[in-house]
Structure formats: structure tokens, C-alpha cells
Amino acid sequence: MNRDGKIVAAICAAPSVLGKCGILEGKKATCYPGFEDKLIGAEVVSEPVVADGNVITSRGLGTSMEFGFELIKKLVSEEKVQEIREQIVFMYNLLK
């Protein structure tokens, strides 16, 4: 999938598997705290969600909504993300 440019996504400790497979080589990535050394070849960042090319990584359960939104953005559109954000009870709506 990665070789074909398809989206590859992993959350929590799962990005460490992408590191072992060489998928993170030269890409920015994030993961559950304490697994950073397993992101072989990646530029590790502490963002909740990181999209670099076709690879999307996220830190864990607390970042799963933003992770999902990033997947929707890549698979559908930013407009669809905004539509969904407006329709659900999510902190994003409460801050408006």
C-alpha cells in the first residue's frame, strides 16, 4: 500500500510498526509517549496528529477524533471535515 502511495495510518503505539517496516523513513511522525525511539527513520514530533505525504500518525485515544478528521480530509475533503465537526458535540463546537 505504501509503495502505491495509498494512505497508511497508525495511532497510539502502532506507528512503531510502521517504523520497523521502513515506512516512516524521512517522514515526520508521532506516537504514544515512550515509543518515540521505535519510530525508526522518522523525524519525531509531539503533535497530536501528523500527516506527512501518505502517512498519518497520532498519539493515542485522546487524539482519535483529530486522527479521524485527518483521515476524512485525506479520503474525502476538508469541507466534509467541517460539516462533521459542526454536526457533532465536540470540543471544537464548544469553543466557538
mmCIF file of N, CA and C in Angstrom:
data_model
loop_
_atom_site.group_PDB
_atom_site.id
_atom_site.type_symbol
_atom_site.label_atom_id
_atom_site.label_comp_id
_atom_site.label_asym_id
_atom_site.label_seq_id
_atom_site.Cartn_x
_atom_site.Cartn_y
_atom_site.Cartn_z
ATOM 1 N N MET A 1 0.818 -1.190 0.000
ATOM 2 C CA MET A 1 0.000 0.000 0.000
ATOM 3 C C MET A 1 0.863 1.254 0.000
ATOM 4 N N ASN A 2 1.854 1.274 0.869
ATOM 5 C CA ASN A 2 2.708 2.450 0.952
ATOM 6 C C ASN A 2 3.420 2.709 -0.367
ATOM 7 N N ARG A 3 3.936 1.672 -0.996
ATOM 8 C CA ARG A 3 4.644 1.830 -2.272
ATOM 9 C C ARG A 3 3.735 2.396 -3.356
ATOM 10 N N ASP A 4 2.446 2.107 -3.253
ATOM 11 C CA ASP A 4 1.476 2.603 -4.228
ATOM 12 C C ASP A 4 0.954 3.986 -3.871
ATOM 13 N N GLY A 5 1.463 4.571 -2.778
ATOM 14 C CA GLY A 5 1.033 5.900 -2.367
ATOM 15 C C GLY A 5 -0.307 5.929 -1.658
ATOM 16 N N LYS A 6 -0.804 4.765 -1.277
ATOM 17 C CA LYS A 6 -2.073 4.694 -0.540
ATOM 18 C C LYS A 6 -1.863 5.225 0.875
ATOM 19 N N ILE A 7 -2.933 5.678 1.491
ATOM 20 C CA ILE A 7 -2.845 6.193 2.848
ATOM 21 C C ILE A 7 -2.519 5.056 3.813
ATOM 22 N N VAL A 8 -1.532 5.326 4.667
ATOM 23 C CA VAL A 8 -1.147 4.407 5.735
ATOM 24 C C VAL A 8 -1.305 5.198 7.032
ATOM 25 N N ALA A 9 -2.106 4.687 7.954
ATOM 26 C CA ALA A 9 -2.390 5.422 9.184
ATOM 27 C C ALA A 9 -2.198 4.526 10.401
ATOM 28 N N ALA A 10 -1.679 5.126 11.480
ATOM 29 C CA ALA A 10 -1.457 4.376 12.717
ATOM 30 C C ALA A 10 -1.582 5.318 13.901
ATOM 31 N N ILE A 11 -2.128 4.795 14.996
ATOM 32 C CA ILE A 11 -2.362 5.597 16.195
ATOM 33 C C ILE A 11 -1.820 4.866 17.425
ATOM 34 N N CYS A 12 -1.483 5.623 18.449
ATOM 35 C CA CYS A 12 -1.005 5.121 19.738
ATOM 36 C C CYS A 12 0.401 4.518 19.560
ATOM 37 N N ALA A 13 0.607 3.260 19.910
ATOM 38 C CA ALA A 13 1.919 2.625 19.749
ATOM 39 C C ALA A 13 2.110 2.046 18.352
ATOM 40 N N ALA A 14 1.037 1.958 17.570
ATOM 41 C CA ALA A 14 1.103 1.336 16.238
ATOM 42 C C ALA A 14 2.086 1.994 15.266
ATOM 43 N N PRO A 15 2.359 3.307 15.362
ATOM 44 C CA PRO A 15 3.364 3.859 14.452
ATOM 45 C C PRO A 15 4.734 3.177 14.575
ATOM 46 N N SER A 16 4.994 2.522 15.703
ATOM 47 C CA SER A 16 6.265 1.801 15.857
ATOM 48 C C SER A 16 6.377 0.669 14.836
ATOM 49 N N VAL A 17 5.267 0.067 14.466
ATOM 50 C CA VAL A 17 5.267 -0.984 13.442
ATOM 51 C C VAL A 17 5.647 -0.378 12.091
ATOM 52 N N LEU A 18 5.133 0.814 11.816
ATOM 53 C CA LEU A 18 5.492 1.488 10.560
ATOM 54 C C LEU A 18 6.987 1.780 10.525
ATOM 55 N N GLY A 19 7.550 2.129 11.686
ATOM 56 C CA GLY A 19 8.988 2.362 11.769
ATOM 57 C C GLY A 19 9.777 1.107 11.444
ATOM 58 N N LYS A 20 9.369 -0.018 11.999
ATOM 59 C CA LYS A 20 10.051 -1.292 11.732
ATOM 60 C C LYS A 20 9.973 -1.683 10.265
ATOM 61 N N CYS A 21 8.896 -1.296 9.607
ATOM 62 C CA CYS A 21 8.699 -1.642 8.189
ATOM 63 C C CYS A 21 9.382 -0.662 7.241
ATOM 64 N N GLY A 22 9.991 0.406 7.780
ATOM 65 C CA GLY A 22 10.667 1.391 6.947
ATOM 66 C C GLY A 22 9.745 2.429 6.335
ATOM 67 N N ILE A 23 8.488 2.420 6.713
ATOM 68 C CA ILE A 23 7.508 3.335 6.126
ATOM 69 C C ILE A 23 7.708 4.771 6.597
ATOM 70 N N LEU A 24 8.320 4.964 7.761
ATOM 71 C CA LEU A 24 8.498 6.307 8.309
ATOM 72 C C LEU A 24 9.787 6.980 7.861
ATOM 73 N N GLU A 25 10.584 6.303 7.081
ATOM 74 C CA GLU A 25 11.881 6.837 6.638
ATOM 75 C C GLU A 25 11.709 8.220 6.004
ATOM 76 N N GLY A 26 12.342 9.230 6.636
ATOM 77 C CA GLY A 26 12.312 10.591 6.109
ATOM 78 C C GLY A 26 11.001 11.335 6.312
ATOM 79 N N LYS A 27 10.101 10.780 7.093
ATOM 80 C CA LYS A 27 8.800 11.419 7.328
ATOM 81 C C LYS A 27 8.691 11.906 8.766
ATOM 82 N N LYS A 28 7.854 12.919 8.979
ATOM 83 C CA LYS A 28 7.516 13.348 10.329
ATOM 84 C C LYS A 28 6.460 12.390 10.855
ATOM 85 N N ALA A 29 6.558 12.060 12.151
ATOM 86 C CA ALA A 29 5.596 11.131 12.747
ATOM 87 C C ALA A 29 5.496 11.373 14.247
ATOM 88 N N THR A 30 4.410 10.882 14.824
ATOM 89 C CA THR A 30 4.195 10.958 16.264
ATOM 90 C C THR A 30 3.663 9.618 16.755
ATOM 91 N N CYS A 31 3.631 9.441 18.083
ATOM 92 C CA CYS A 31 3.157 8.178 18.659
ATOM 93 C C CYS A 31 2.866 8.370 20.141
ATOM 94 N N TYR A 32 2.433 7.298 20.777
ATOM 95 C CA TYR A 32 2.209 7.299 22.217
ATOM 96 C C TYR A 32 3.540 7.597 22.918
ATOM 97 N N PRO A 33 3.532 8.488 23.918
ATOM 98 C CA PRO A 33 4.766 8.830 24.617
ATOM 99 C C PRO A 33 5.493 7.590 25.150
ATOM 100 N N GLY A 34 6.787 7.545 24.891
ATOM 101 C CA GLY A 34 7.620 6.426 25.318
ATOM 102 C C GLY A 34 7.980 5.479 24.188
ATOM 103 N N PHE A 35 7.313 5.631 23.041
ATOM 104 C CA PHE A 35 7.593 4.781 21.886
ATOM 105 C C PHE A 35 8.390 5.521 20.805
ATOM 106 N N GLU A 36 8.805 6.737 21.089
ATOM 107 C CA GLU A 36 9.481 7.554 20.081
ATOM 108 C C GLU A 36 10.703 6.875 19.480
ATOM 109 N N ASP A 37 11.470 6.158 20.282
ATOM 110 C CA ASP A 37 12.680 5.508 19.769
ATOM 111 C C ASP A 37 12.370 4.377 18.786
ATOM 112 N N LYS A 38 11.133 3.974 18.714
ATOM 113 C CA LYS A 38 10.721 2.910 17.790
ATOM 114 C C LYS A 38 10.292 3.453 16.421
ATOM 115 N N LEU A 39 10.231 4.775 16.295
ATOM 116 C CA LEU A 39 9.839 5.383 15.022
ATOM 117 C C LEU A 39 11.073 5.500 14.130
ATOM 118 N N ILE A 40 11.609 4.376 13.755
ATOM 119 C CA ILE A 40 12.868 4.279 13.017
ATOM 120 C C ILE A 40 12.784 5.048 11.704
ATOM 121 N N GLY A 41 13.739 5.970 11.527
ATOM 122 C CA GLY A 41 13.823 6.745 10.294
ATOM 123 C C GLY A 41 12.972 7.990 10.268
ATOM 124 N N ALA A 42 12.141 8.191 11.293
ATOM 125 C CA ALA A 42 11.221 9.334 11.306
ATOM 126 C C ALA A 42 11.824 10.540 12.004
ATOM 127 N N GLU A 43 11.313 11.699 11.639
ATOM 128 C CA GLU A 43 11.543 12.914 12.412
ATOM 129 C C GLU A 43 10.387 12.956 13.408
ATOM 130 N N VAL A 44 10.677 12.673 14.661
ATOM 131 C CA VAL A 44 9.631 12.555 15.679
ATOM 132 C C VAL A 44 9.195 13.940 16.139
ATOM 133 N N VAL A 45 7.883 14.162 16.131
ATOM 134 C CA VAL A 45 7.307 15.415 16.614
ATOM 135 C C VAL A 45 6.244 15.087 17.661
ATOM 136 N N SER A 46 5.928 16.048 18.511
ATOM 137 C CA SER A 46 4.983 15.819 19.611
ATOM 138 C C SER A 46 3.588 16.358 19.322
ATOM 139 N N GLU A 47 3.227 16.454 18.076
ATOM 140 C CA GLU A 47 1.899 16.940 17.705
ATOM 141 C C GLU A 47 0.860 15.842 17.938
ATOM 142 N N PRO A 48 -0.416 16.210 18.166
ATOM 143 C CA PRO A 48 -1.465 15.202 18.353
ATOM 144 C C PRO A 48 -1.655 14.305 17.131
ATOM 145 N N VAL A 49 -1.587 14.903 15.947
ATOM 146 C CA VAL A 49 -1.740 14.177 14.684
ATOM 147 C C VAL A 49 -0.723 14.733 13.700
ATOM 148 N N VAL A 50 -0.070 13.851 12.967
ATOM 149 C CA VAL A 50 0.908 14.279 11.963
ATOM 150 C C VAL A 50 0.590 13.594 10.639
ATOM 151 N N ALA A 51 0.425 14.404 9.603
ATOM 152 C CA ALA A 51 0.240 13.877 8.249
ATOM 153 C C ALA A 51 1.451 14.304 7.436
ATOM 154 N N ASP A 52 2.154 13.340 6.880
ATOM 155 C CA ASP A 52 3.312 13.614 6.033
ATOM 156 C C ASP A 52 3.183 12.747 4.789
ATOM 157 N N GLY A 53 2.779 13.376 3.704
ATOM 158 C CA GLY A 53 2.527 12.624 2.484
ATOM 159 C C GLY A 53 1.353 11.687 2.695
ATOM 160 N N ASN A 54 1.576 10.420 2.427
ATOM 161 C CA ASN A 54 0.503 9.427 2.564
ATOM 162 C C ASN A 54 0.444 8.780 3.951
ATOM 163 N N VAL A 55 1.315 9.207 4.862
ATOM 164 C CA VAL A 55 1.378 8.599 6.195
ATOM 165 C C VAL A 55 0.763 9.533 7.240
ATOM 166 N N ILE A 56 -0.164 8.980 8.030
ATOM 167 C CA ILE A 56 -0.805 9.731 9.107
ATOM 168 C C ILE A 56 -0.561 8.978 10.409
ATOM 169 N N THR A 57 -0.047 9.689 11.419
ATOM 170 C CA THR A 57 0.180 9.087 12.730
ATOM 171 C C THR A 57 -0.466 9.965 13.797
ATOM 172 N N SER A 58 -0.785 9.344 14.930
ATOM 173 C CA SER A 58 -1.428 10.074 16.018
ATOM 174 C C SER A 58 -0.991 9.483 17.349
ATOM 175 N N ARG A 59 -1.125 10.276 18.416
ATOM 176 C CA ARG A 59 -0.553 9.905 19.707
ATOM 177 C C ARG A 59 -1.340 8.887 20.509
ATOM 178 N N GLY A 60 -2.677 8.863 20.422
ATOM 179 C CA GLY A 60 -3.429 7.902 21.229
ATOM 180 C C GLY A 60 -4.911 8.200 21.291
ATOM 181 N N LEU A 61 -5.590 7.555 22.217
ATOM 182 C CA LEU A 61 -7.041 7.661 22.338
ATOM 183 C C LEU A 61 -7.514 9.113 22.424
ATOM 184 N N GLY A 62 -6.826 9.923 23.177
ATOM 185 C CA GLY A 62 -7.220 11.318 23.341
ATOM 186 C C GLY A 62 -7.114 12.142 22.071
ATOM 187 N N THR A 63 -6.416 11.637 21.084
ATOM 188 C CA THR A 63 -6.268 12.357 19.812
ATOM 189 C C THR A 63 -7.035 11.679 18.683
ATOM 190 N N SER A 64 -7.860 10.709 19.029
ATOM 191 C CA SER A 64 -8.524 9.907 17.992
ATOM 192 C C SER A 64 -9.515 10.693 17.140
ATOM 193 N N MET A 65 -10.180 11.694 17.701
ATOM 194 C CA MET A 65 -11.104 12.500 16.890
ATOM 195 C C MET A 65 -10.328 13.258 15.811
ATOM 196 N N GLU A 66 -9.253 13.915 16.207
ATOM 197 C CA GLU A 66 -8.453 14.654 15.229
ATOM 198 C C GLU A 66 -7.823 13.703 14.210
ATOM 199 N N PHE A 67 -7.444 12.520 14.659
ATOM 200 C CA PHE A 67 -6.916 11.490 13.767
ATOM 201 C C PHE A 67 -7.971 11.132 12.719
ATOM 202 N N GLY A 68 -9.180 10.908 13.169
ATOM 203 C CA GLY A 68 -10.279 10.600 12.254
ATOM 204 C C GLY A 68 -10.553 11.732 11.283
ATOM 205 N N PHE A 69 -10.517 12.960 11.782
ATOM 206 C CA PHE A 69 -10.738 14.115 10.906
ATOM 207 C C PHE A 69 -9.658 14.209 9.828
ATOM 208 N N GLU A 70 -8.429 13.907 10.196
ATOM 209 C CA GLU A 70 -7.336 13.945 9.213
ATOM 210 C C GLU A 70 -7.547 12.879 8.142
ATOM 211 N N LEU A 71 -8.002 11.708 8.544
ATOM 212 C CA LEU A 71 -8.303 10.652 7.567
ATOM 213 C C LEU A 71 -9.427 11.084 6.625
ATOM 214 N N ILE A 72 -10.478 11.680 7.177
ATOM 215 C CA ILE A 72 -11.590 12.159 6.342
ATOM 216 C C ILE A 72 -11.098 13.225 5.373
ATOM 217 N N LYS A 73 -10.248 14.113 5.853
ATOM 218 C CA LYS A 73 -9.692 15.163 4.984
ATOM 219 C C LYS A 73 -8.950 14.551 3.804
ATOM 220 N N LYS A 74 -8.135 13.538 4.072
ATOM 221 C CA LYS A 74 -7.358 12.894 3.001
ATOM 222 C C LYS A 74 -8.244 12.076 2.061
ATOM 223 N N LEU A 75 -9.242 11.388 2.621
ATOM 224 C CA LEU A 75 -10.080 10.491 1.824
ATOM 225 C C LEU A 75 -11.241 11.193 1.123
ATOM 226 N N VAL A 76 -11.748 12.274 1.733
ATOM 227 C CA VAL A 76 -12.910 12.964 1.168
ATOM 228 C C VAL A 76 -12.549 14.418 0.887
ATOM 229 N N SER A 77 -12.624 15.277 1.920
ATOM 230 C CA SER A 77 -12.292 16.691 1.727
ATOM 231 C C SER A 77 -12.300 17.428 3.061
ATOM 232 N N GLU A 78 -11.694 18.589 3.070
ATOM 233 C CA GLU A 78 -11.728 19.471 4.241
ATOM 234 C C GLU A 78 -13.166 19.927 4.501
ATOM 235 N N GLU A 79 -13.922 20.129 3.445
ATOM 236 C CA GLU A 79 -15.315 20.549 3.596
ATOM 237 C C GLU A 79 -16.113 19.502 4.376
ATOM 238 N N LYS A 80 -15.877 18.227 4.101
ATOM 239 C CA LYS A 80 -16.572 17.151 4.814
ATOM 240 C C LYS A 80 -16.173 17.151 6.283
ATOM 241 N N VAL A 81 -14.911 17.419 6.567
ATOM 242 C CA VAL A 81 -14.457 17.511 7.958
ATOM 243 C C VAL A 81 -15.228 18.614 8.670
ATOM 244 N N GLN A 82 -15.329 19.782 8.045
ATOM 245 C CA GLN A 82 -16.038 20.905 8.663
ATOM 246 C C GLN A 82 -17.512 20.572 8.875
ATOM 247 N N GLU A 83 -18.110 19.914 7.910
ATOM 248 C CA GLU A 83 -19.514 19.507 8.022
ATOM 249 C C GLU A 83 -19.716 18.585 9.229
ATOM 250 N N ILE A 84 -18.845 17.623 9.385
ATOM 251 C CA ILE A 84 -18.950 16.682 10.503
ATOM 252 C C ILE A 84 -18.695 17.383 11.826
ATOM 253 N N ARG A 85 -17.676 18.235 11.877
ATOM 254 C CA ARG A 85 -17.369 18.977 13.108
ATOM 255 C C ARG A 85 -18.586 19.770 13.587
ATOM 256 N N GLU A 86 -19.297 20.364 12.651
ATOM 257 C CA GLU A 86 -20.461 21.182 13.004
ATOM 258 C C GLU A 86 -21.642 20.344 13.466
ATOM 259 N N GLN A 87 -21.690 19.077 13.103
ATOM 260 C CA GLN A 87 -22.837 18.228 13.421
ATOM 261 C C GLN A 87 -22.677 17.405 14.692
ATOM 262 N N ILE A 88 -21.473 17.334 15.223
ATOM 263 C CA ILE A 88 -21.270 16.507 16.417
ATOM 264 C C ILE A 88 -20.991 17.373 17.635
ATOM 265 N N VAL A 89 -21.240 16.821 18.797
ATOM 266 C CA VAL A 89 -20.898 17.505 20.036
ATOM 267 C C VAL A 89 -19.428 17.187 20.300
ATOM 268 N N PHE A 90 -18.604 18.172 20.056
ATOM 269 C CA PHE A 90 -17.157 18.005 20.159
ATOM 270 C C PHE A 90 -16.591 19.315 20.668
ATOM 271 N N MET A 91 -15.503 19.277 21.372
ATOM 272 C CA MET A 91 -14.917 20.473 21.958
ATOM 273 C C MET A 91 -14.776 21.596 20.938
ATOM 274 N N TYR A 92 -14.511 21.253 19.695
ATOM 275 C CA TYR A 92 -14.385 22.246 18.625
ATOM 276 C C TYR A 92 -15.618 23.149 18.597
ATOM 277 N N ASN A 93 -16.809 22.576 18.728
ATOM 278 C CA ASN A 93 -18.054 23.346 18.697
ATOM 279 C C ASN A 93 -18.212 24.196 19.947
ATOM 280 N N LEU A 94 -17.767 23.694 21.070
ATOM 281 C CA LEU A 94 -17.923 24.404 22.329
ATOM 282 C C LEU A 94 -17.026 25.628 22.418
ATOM 283 N N LEU A 95 -15.959 25.657 21.660
ATOM 284 C CA LEU A 95 -15.014 26.771 21.703
ATOM 285 C C LEU A 95 -15.411 27.917 20.792
ATOM 286 N N LYS A 96 -16.416 27.723 19.955
ATOM 287 C CA LYS A 96 -16.855 28.775 19.022
ATOM 288 C C LYS A 96 -17.579 29.879 19.742
#
